Tab-separated table of C-alpha atoms and ligand atoms in Angstrom:
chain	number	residue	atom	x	y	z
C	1	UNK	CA	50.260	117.555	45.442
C	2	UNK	CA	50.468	116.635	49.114
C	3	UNK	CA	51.130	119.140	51.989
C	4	UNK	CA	55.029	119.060	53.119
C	5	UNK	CA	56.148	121.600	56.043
C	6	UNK	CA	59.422	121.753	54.983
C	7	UNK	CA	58.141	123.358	51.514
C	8	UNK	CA	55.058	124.380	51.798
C	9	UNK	CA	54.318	127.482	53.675
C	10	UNK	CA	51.728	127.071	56.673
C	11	UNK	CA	51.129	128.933	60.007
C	12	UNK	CA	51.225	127.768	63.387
C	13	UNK	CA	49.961	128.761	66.735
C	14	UNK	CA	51.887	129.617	70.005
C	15	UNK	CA	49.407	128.904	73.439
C	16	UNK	CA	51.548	130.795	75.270
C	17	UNK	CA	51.499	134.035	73.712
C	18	UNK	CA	48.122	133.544	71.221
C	19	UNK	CA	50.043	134.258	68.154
C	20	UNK	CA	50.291	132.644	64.987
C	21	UNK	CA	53.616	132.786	63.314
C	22	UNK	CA	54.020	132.477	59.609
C	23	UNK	CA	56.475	129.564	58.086
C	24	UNK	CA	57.806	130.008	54.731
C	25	UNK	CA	60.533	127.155	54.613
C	26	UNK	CA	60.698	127.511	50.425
C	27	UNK	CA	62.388	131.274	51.390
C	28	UNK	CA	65.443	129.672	52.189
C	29	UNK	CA	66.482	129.041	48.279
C	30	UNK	CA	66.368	132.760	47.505
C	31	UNK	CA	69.508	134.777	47.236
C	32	UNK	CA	70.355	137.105	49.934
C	33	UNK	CA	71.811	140.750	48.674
C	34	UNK	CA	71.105	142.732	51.584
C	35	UNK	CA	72.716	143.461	54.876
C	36	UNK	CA	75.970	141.560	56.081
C	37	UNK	CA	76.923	141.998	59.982
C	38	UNK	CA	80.226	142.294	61.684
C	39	UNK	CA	82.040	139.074	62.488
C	40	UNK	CA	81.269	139.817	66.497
C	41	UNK	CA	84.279	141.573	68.497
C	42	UNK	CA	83.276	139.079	71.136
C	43	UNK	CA	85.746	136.657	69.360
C	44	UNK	CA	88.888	138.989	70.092
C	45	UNK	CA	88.603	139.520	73.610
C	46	UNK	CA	91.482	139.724	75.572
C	47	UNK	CA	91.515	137.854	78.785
C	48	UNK	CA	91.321	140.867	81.565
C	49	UNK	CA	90.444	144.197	80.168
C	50	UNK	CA	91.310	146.852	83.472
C	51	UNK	CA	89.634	149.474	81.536
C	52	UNK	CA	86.426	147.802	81.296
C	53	UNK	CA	83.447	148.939	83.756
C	54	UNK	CA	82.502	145.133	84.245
C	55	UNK	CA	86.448	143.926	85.013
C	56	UNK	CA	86.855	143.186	88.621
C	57	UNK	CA	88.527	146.537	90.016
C	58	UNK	CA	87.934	148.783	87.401
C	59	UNK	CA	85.563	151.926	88.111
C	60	UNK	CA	82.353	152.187	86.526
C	61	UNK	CA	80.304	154.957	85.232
C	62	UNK	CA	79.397	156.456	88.879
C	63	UNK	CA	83.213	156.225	90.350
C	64	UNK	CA	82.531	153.583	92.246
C	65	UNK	CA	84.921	150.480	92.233
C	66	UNK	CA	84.143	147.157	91.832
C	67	UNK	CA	85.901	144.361	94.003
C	68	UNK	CA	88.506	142.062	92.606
C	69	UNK	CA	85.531	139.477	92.512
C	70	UNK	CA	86.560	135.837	91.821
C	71	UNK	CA	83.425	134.423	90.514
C	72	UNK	CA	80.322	136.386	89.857
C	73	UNK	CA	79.116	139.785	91.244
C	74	UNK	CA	76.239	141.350	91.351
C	75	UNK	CA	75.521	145.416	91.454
C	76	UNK	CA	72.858	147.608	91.295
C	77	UNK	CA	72.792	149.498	87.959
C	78	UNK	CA	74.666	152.693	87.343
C	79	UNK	CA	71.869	153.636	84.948
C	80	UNK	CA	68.900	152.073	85.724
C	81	UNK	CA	65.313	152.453	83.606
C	82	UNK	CA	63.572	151.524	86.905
C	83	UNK	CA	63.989	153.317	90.211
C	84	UNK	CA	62.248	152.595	93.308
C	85	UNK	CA	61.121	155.960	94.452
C	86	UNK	CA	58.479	158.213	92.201
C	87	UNK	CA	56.103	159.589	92.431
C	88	UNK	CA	52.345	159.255	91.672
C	89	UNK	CA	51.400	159.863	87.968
C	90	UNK	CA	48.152	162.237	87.930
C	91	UNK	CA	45.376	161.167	87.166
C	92	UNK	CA	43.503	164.127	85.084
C	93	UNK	CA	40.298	165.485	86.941
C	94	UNK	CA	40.964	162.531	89.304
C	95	UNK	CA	39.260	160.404	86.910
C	96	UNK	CA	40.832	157.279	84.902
C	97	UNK	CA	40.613	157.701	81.048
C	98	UNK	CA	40.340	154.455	78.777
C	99	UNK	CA	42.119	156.014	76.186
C	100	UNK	CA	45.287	156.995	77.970
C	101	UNK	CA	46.305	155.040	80.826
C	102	UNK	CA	48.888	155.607	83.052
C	103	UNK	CA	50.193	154.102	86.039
C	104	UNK	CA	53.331	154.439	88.184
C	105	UNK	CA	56.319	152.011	87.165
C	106	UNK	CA	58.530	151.165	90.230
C	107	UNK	CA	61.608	148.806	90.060
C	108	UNK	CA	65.377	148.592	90.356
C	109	UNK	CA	67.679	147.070	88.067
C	110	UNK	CA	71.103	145.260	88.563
C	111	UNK	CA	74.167	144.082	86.269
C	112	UNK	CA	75.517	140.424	87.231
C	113	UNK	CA	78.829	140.119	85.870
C	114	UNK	CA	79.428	136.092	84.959
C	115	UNK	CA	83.206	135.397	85.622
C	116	UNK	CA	86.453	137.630	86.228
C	117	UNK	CA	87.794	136.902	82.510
C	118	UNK	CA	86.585	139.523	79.784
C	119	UNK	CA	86.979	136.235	77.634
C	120	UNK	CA	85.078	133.603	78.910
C	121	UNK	CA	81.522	133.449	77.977
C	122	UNK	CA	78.835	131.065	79.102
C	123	UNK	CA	79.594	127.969	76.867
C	124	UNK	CA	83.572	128.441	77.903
C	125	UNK	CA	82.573	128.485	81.332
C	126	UNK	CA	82.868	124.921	83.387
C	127	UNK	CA	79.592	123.592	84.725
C	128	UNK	CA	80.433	124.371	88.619
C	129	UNK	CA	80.980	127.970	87.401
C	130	UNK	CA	77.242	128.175	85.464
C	131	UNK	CA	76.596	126.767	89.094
C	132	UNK	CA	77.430	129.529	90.715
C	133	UNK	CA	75.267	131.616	87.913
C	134	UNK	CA	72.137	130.034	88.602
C	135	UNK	CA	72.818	130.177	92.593
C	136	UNK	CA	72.633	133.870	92.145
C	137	UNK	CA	70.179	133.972	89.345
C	138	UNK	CA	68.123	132.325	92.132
C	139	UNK	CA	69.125	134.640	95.135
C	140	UNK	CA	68.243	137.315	93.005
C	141	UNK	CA	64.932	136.415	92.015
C	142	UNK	CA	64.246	135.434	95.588
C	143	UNK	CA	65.781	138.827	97.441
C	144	UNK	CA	63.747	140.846	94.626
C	145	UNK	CA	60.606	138.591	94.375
C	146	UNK	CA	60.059	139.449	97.978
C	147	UNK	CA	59.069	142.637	96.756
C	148	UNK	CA	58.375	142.928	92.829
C	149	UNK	CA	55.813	140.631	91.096
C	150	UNK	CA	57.958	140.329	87.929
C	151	UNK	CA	62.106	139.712	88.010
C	152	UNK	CA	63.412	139.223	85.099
C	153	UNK	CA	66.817	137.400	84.336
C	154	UNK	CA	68.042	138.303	80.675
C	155	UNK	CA	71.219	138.164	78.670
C	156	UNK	CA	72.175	140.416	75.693
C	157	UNK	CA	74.893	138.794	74.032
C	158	UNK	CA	76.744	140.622	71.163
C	159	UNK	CA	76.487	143.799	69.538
C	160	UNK	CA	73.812	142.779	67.131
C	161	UNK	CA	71.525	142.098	69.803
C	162	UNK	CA	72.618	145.925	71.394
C	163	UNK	CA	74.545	144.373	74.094
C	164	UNK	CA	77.106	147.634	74.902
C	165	UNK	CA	79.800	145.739	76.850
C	166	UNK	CA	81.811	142.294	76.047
C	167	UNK	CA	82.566	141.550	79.758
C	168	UNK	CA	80.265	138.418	79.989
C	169	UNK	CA	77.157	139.531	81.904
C	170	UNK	CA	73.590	140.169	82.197
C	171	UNK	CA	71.122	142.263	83.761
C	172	UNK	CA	67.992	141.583	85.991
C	173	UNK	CA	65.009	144.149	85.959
C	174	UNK	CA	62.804	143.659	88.903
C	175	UNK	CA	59.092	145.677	88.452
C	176	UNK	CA	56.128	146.273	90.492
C	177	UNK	CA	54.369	145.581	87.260
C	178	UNK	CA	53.961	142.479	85.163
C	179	UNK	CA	55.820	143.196	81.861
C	180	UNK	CA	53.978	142.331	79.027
C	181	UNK	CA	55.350	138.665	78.500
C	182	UNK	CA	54.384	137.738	81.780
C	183	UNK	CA	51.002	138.795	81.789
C	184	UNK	CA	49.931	137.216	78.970
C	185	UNK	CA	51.942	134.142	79.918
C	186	UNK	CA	50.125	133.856	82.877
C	187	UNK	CA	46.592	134.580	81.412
C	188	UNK	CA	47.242	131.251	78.744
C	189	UNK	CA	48.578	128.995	81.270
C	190	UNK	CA	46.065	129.891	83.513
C	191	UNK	CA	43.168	129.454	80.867
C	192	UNK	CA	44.564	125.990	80.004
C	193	UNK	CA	44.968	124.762	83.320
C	194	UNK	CA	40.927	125.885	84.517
C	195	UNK	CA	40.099	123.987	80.649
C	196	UNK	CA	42.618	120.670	81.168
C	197	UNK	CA	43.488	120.764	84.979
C	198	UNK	CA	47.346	120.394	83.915
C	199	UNK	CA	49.765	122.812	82.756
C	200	UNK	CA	50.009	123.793	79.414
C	201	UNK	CA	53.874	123.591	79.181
C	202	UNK	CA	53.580	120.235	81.222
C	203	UNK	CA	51.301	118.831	78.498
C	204	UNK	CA	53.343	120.094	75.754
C	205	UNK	CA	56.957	118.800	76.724
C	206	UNK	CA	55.245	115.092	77.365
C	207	UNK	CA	54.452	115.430	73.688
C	208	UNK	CA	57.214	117.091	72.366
C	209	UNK	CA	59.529	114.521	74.454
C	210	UNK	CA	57.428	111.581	72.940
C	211	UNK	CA	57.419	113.059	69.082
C	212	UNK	CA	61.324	113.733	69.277
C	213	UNK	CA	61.530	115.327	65.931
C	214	UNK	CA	62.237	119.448	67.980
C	215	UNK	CA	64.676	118.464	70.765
C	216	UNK	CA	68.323	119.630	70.590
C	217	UNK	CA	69.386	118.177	73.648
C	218	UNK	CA	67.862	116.488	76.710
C	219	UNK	CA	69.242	115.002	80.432
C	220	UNK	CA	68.183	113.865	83.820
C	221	UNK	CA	65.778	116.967	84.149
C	222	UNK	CA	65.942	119.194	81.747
C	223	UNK	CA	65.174	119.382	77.949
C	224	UNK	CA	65.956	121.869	75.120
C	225	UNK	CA	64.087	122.147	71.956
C	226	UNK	CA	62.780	124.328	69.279
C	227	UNK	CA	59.476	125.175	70.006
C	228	UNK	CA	56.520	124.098	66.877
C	229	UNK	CA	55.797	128.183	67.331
C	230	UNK	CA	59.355	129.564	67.760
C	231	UNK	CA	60.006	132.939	65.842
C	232	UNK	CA	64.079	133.140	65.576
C	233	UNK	CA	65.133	130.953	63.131
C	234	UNK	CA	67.574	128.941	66.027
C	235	UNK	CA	64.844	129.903	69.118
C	236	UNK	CA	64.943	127.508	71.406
C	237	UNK	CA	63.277	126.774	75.021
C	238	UNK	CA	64.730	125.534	77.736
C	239	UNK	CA	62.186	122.887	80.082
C	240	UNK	CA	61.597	120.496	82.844
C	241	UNK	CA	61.220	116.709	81.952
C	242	UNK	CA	58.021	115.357	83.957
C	243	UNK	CA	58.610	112.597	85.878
C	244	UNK	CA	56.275	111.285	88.678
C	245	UNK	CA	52.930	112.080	87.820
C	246	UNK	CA	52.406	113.932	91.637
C	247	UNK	CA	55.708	115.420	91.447
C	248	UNK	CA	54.925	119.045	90.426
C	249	UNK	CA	57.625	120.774	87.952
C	250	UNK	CA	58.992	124.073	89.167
C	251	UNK	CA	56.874	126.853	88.770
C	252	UNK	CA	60.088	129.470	89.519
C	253	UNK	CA	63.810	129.171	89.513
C	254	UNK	CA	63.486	129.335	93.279
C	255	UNK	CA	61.753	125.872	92.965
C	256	UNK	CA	65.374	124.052	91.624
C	257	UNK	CA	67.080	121.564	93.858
C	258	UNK	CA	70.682	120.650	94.022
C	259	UNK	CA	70.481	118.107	91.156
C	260	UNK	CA	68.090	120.636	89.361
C	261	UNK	CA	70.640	123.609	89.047
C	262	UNK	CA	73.330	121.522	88.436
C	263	UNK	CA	71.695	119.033	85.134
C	264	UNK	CA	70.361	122.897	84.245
C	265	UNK	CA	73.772	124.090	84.140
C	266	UNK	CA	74.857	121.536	82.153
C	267	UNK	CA	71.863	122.203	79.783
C	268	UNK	CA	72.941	125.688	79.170
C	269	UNK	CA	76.571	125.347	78.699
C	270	UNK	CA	75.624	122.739	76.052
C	271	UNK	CA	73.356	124.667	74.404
C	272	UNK	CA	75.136	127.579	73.864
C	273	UNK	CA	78.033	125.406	72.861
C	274	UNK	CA	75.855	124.561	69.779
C	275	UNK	CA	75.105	127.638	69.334
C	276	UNK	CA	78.692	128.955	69.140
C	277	UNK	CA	79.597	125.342	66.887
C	278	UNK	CA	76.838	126.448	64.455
C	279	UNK	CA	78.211	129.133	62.588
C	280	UNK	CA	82.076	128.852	64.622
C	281	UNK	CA	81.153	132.491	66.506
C	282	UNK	CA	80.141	133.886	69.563
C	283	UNK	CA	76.609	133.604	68.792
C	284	UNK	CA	74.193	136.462	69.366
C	285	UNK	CA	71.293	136.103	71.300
C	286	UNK	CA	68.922	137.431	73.922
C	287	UNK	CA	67.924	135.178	76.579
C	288	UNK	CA	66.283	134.582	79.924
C	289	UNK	CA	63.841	133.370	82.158
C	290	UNK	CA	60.026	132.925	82.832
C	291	UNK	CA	58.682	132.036	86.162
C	292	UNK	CA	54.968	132.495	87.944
C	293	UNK	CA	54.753	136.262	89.163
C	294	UNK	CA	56.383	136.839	92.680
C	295	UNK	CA	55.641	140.290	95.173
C	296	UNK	CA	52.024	140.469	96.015
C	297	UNK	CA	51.060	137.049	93.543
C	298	UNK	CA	53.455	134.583	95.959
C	299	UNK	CA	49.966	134.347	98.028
C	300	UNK	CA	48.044	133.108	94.692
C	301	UNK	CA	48.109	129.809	93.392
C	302	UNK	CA	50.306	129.504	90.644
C	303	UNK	CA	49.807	125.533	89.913
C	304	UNK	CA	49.146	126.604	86.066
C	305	UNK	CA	53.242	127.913	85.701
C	306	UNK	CA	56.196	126.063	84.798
C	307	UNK	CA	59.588	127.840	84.900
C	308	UNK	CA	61.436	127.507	81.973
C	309	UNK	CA	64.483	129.314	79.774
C	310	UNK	CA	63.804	130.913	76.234
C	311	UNK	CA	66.979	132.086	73.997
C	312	UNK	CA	66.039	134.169	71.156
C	313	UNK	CA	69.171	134.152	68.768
C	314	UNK	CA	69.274	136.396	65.360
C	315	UNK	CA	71.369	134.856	63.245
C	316	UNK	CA	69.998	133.368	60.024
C	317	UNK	CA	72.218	131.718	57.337
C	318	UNK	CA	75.411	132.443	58.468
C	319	UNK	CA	77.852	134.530	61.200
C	320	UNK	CA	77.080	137.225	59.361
C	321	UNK	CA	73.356	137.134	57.778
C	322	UNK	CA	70.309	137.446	60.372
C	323	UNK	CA	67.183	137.641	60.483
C	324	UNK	CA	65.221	141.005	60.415
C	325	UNK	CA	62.298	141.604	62.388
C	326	UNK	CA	60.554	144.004	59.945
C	327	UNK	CA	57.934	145.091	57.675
C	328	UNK	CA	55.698	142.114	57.327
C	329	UNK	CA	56.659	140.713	61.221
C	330	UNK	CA	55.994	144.911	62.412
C	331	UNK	CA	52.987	145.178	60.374
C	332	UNK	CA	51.062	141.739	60.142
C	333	UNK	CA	52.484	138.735	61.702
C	334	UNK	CA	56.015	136.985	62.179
C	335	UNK	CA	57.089	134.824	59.318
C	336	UNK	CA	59.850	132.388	60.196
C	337	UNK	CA	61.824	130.303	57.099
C	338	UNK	CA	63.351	127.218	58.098
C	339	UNK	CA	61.030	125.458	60.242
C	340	UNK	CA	61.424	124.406	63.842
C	341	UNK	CA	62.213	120.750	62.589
C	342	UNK	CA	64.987	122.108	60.279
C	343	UNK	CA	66.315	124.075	62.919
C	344	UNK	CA	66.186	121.665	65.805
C	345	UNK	CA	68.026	119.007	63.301
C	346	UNK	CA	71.119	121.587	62.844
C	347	UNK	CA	71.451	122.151	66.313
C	348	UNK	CA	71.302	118.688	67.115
C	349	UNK	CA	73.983	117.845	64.897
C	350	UNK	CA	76.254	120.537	66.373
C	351	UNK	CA	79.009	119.025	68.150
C	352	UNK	CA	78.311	119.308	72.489
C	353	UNK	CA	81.991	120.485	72.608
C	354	UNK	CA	83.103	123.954	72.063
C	355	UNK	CA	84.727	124.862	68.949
C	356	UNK	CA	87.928	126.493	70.845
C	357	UNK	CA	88.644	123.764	73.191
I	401	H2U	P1	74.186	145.602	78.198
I	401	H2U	O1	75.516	145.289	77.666
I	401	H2U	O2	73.203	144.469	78.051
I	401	H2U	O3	73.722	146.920	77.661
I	401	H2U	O4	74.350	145.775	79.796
I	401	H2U	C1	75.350	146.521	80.400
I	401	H2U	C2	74.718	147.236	81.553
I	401	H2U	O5	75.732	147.660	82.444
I	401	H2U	C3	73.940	148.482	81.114
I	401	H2U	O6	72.606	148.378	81.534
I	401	H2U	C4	75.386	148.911	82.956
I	401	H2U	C5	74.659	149.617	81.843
I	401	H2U	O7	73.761	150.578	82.339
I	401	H2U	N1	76.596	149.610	83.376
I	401	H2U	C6	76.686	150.120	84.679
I	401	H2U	O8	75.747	149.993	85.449
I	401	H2U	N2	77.826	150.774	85.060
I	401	H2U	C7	78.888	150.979	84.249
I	401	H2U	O9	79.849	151.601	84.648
I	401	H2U	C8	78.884	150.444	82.880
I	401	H2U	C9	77.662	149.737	82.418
């Protein structure tokens, strides 16, 4: 008997985090029994909602009001988990203890609301309005990288990833800290670039541009695939296409150009149009972006980074049936069933237009 991936279970290695994950594609054929979501009340939106926080002139949690904003708007959190002024944690007997390390956490955090309409999310959005989304995406990380060393651009969408309000949105966290997936982002790509004197993510589109079998969708600049490590059955990342050898890919999302935001906008709206096409829902996910540390690391070189989009989506076999992060993923490793090929194959079979148009 000869080795197959697409049968025969295997584990792979992701550079960027260290990790292996654990494929088990033969796990697909068994029967599933146990939890079944909620079709997601994203689908019955109604165009305005006046009574939701997020709607352009309604009042949010603290009173205030928002503006009757036409395109996006951005506001500082009503209930932020990072605030700006603390004070110092104490340090017992003035001494630091291995075994119990603390240190202060300062940040803010702010809510950008994507378009007026309750309705419209992301891949029902036109490509000059995801524009406008990355402008501010951008002005955001640039106004807060002045000052933090880690913003971070995410999106909750749908209730099954916790997101608690249907007005498209998301939420930027800015820290004075690097978050986890940051710092050990930055340790690997760092590491590779001292062993091969190129980015790791550099090397590893060329290949995964030249082997073909994990993209979903690819144009001028930017390219989406499944990556060979990816934990969510439909993860996918988001890249820049090398071109010119000296031409240096982004490192941040305050690197784009013109051209660059608006081929990146496309890239988004058509992936999550796949997404949505897939199972004919408002897909779940989480998503955001990675870009070298700003604050106090703008100074340091930061040639081993390349910027570039991750979207972490639950859903497994159906609108209804995800994937569970649990006992085996909590206690020894991730195990993944289809693999990345399977999954990039789907996707790229998904029609590029939307379902409801
Ligand atoms: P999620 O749906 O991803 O939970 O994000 C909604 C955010 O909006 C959440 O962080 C904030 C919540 O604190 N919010 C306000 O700041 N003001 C409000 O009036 C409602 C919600």
């Amino acid at each position: 008997m000869s080795f197959n991936p697409t049968e025969h279970q295997h584990i792979r290695f992701n550079p960027l985090k260290g990790e292996w994950v654990l494929v088990s594609p033969h796990r697909m054929m068994r029967p599933w029994t146990g939890q079944v979501e909620k079709v997601s009340d994203d689908e019955n939106q109604t165009k305005t909602d006046a009574t939701n926080p997020l709607s352009p002139g309604a009042k949010r949690g603290n009173s205030q009001v928002n503006p009757n904003y036409e395109s996006t708007y951005t506001f500082t959190n009503d209930f932020p988990a990072l605030l700006e002024d603390i004070p110092e944690p104490e340090v017992q007997n003035g001494e630091e203890n291995e075994l119990f390390q603390v240190k202060a956490a300062r940040g803010t955090c702010k809510v950008m609301c994507f378009h007026p309409r309750s309705d419209i999310s992301i891949p029902l959005m036109s490509v000059s309005e995801i524009v406008k989304v990355i402008e501010n995406w951008m002005r955001e990380t640039k106004e807060l990288g002045e000052k933090y060393s880690w913003v971070q651009v995410f999106e909750n969408k749908g209730t099954i990833m916790g997101c608690s309000n249907p007005h498209p949105h998301c939420q930027i966290w800015a820290s004075d800290f690097l978050p986890n997936e940051g710092r050990v982002k930055n340790e690997t790509q760092r590491k590779y670039f001292e062993k091969h004197g190129k980015p790791l993510l550099k090397d590893y589109v060329s290949q995964e541009c030249s082997k073909k079998e994990r993209i979903v969708f690819s144009n001028s600049d930017w390219v989406v695939l499944v990556p060979y490590w990816a934990l969510w059955p439909f993860e996918t990342m988001v890249l820049p296409i090398p071109k010119e050898e000296l031409v240096p890919l982004p490192k941040r999302m305050t690197d784009l150009s013109a051209d660059q935001i608006k081929s990146l906008a496309e890239a988004v709206k058509v992936i999550t149009t796949k997404y949505d096409n897939l199972f004919n829902t408002s897909f779940p996910y989480s998503m955001g972006w990675h870009g070298a540390p700003t604050g106090k690391y703008l100074a340091e070189n930061m040639d081993h980074w390349v910027f570039h989009g991750i979207y972490y989506p639950p859903l497994l076999r159906s609108a209804t049936i995800k994937k569970f992060m649990v006992g085996y993923e909590l206690l020894a490793q991730v195990q993944r069933d289809l693999t990345a090929e399977q999954a990039a194959e789907r996707l790229r079979n998904c029609p590029d237009r939307h379902y409801k148009l």
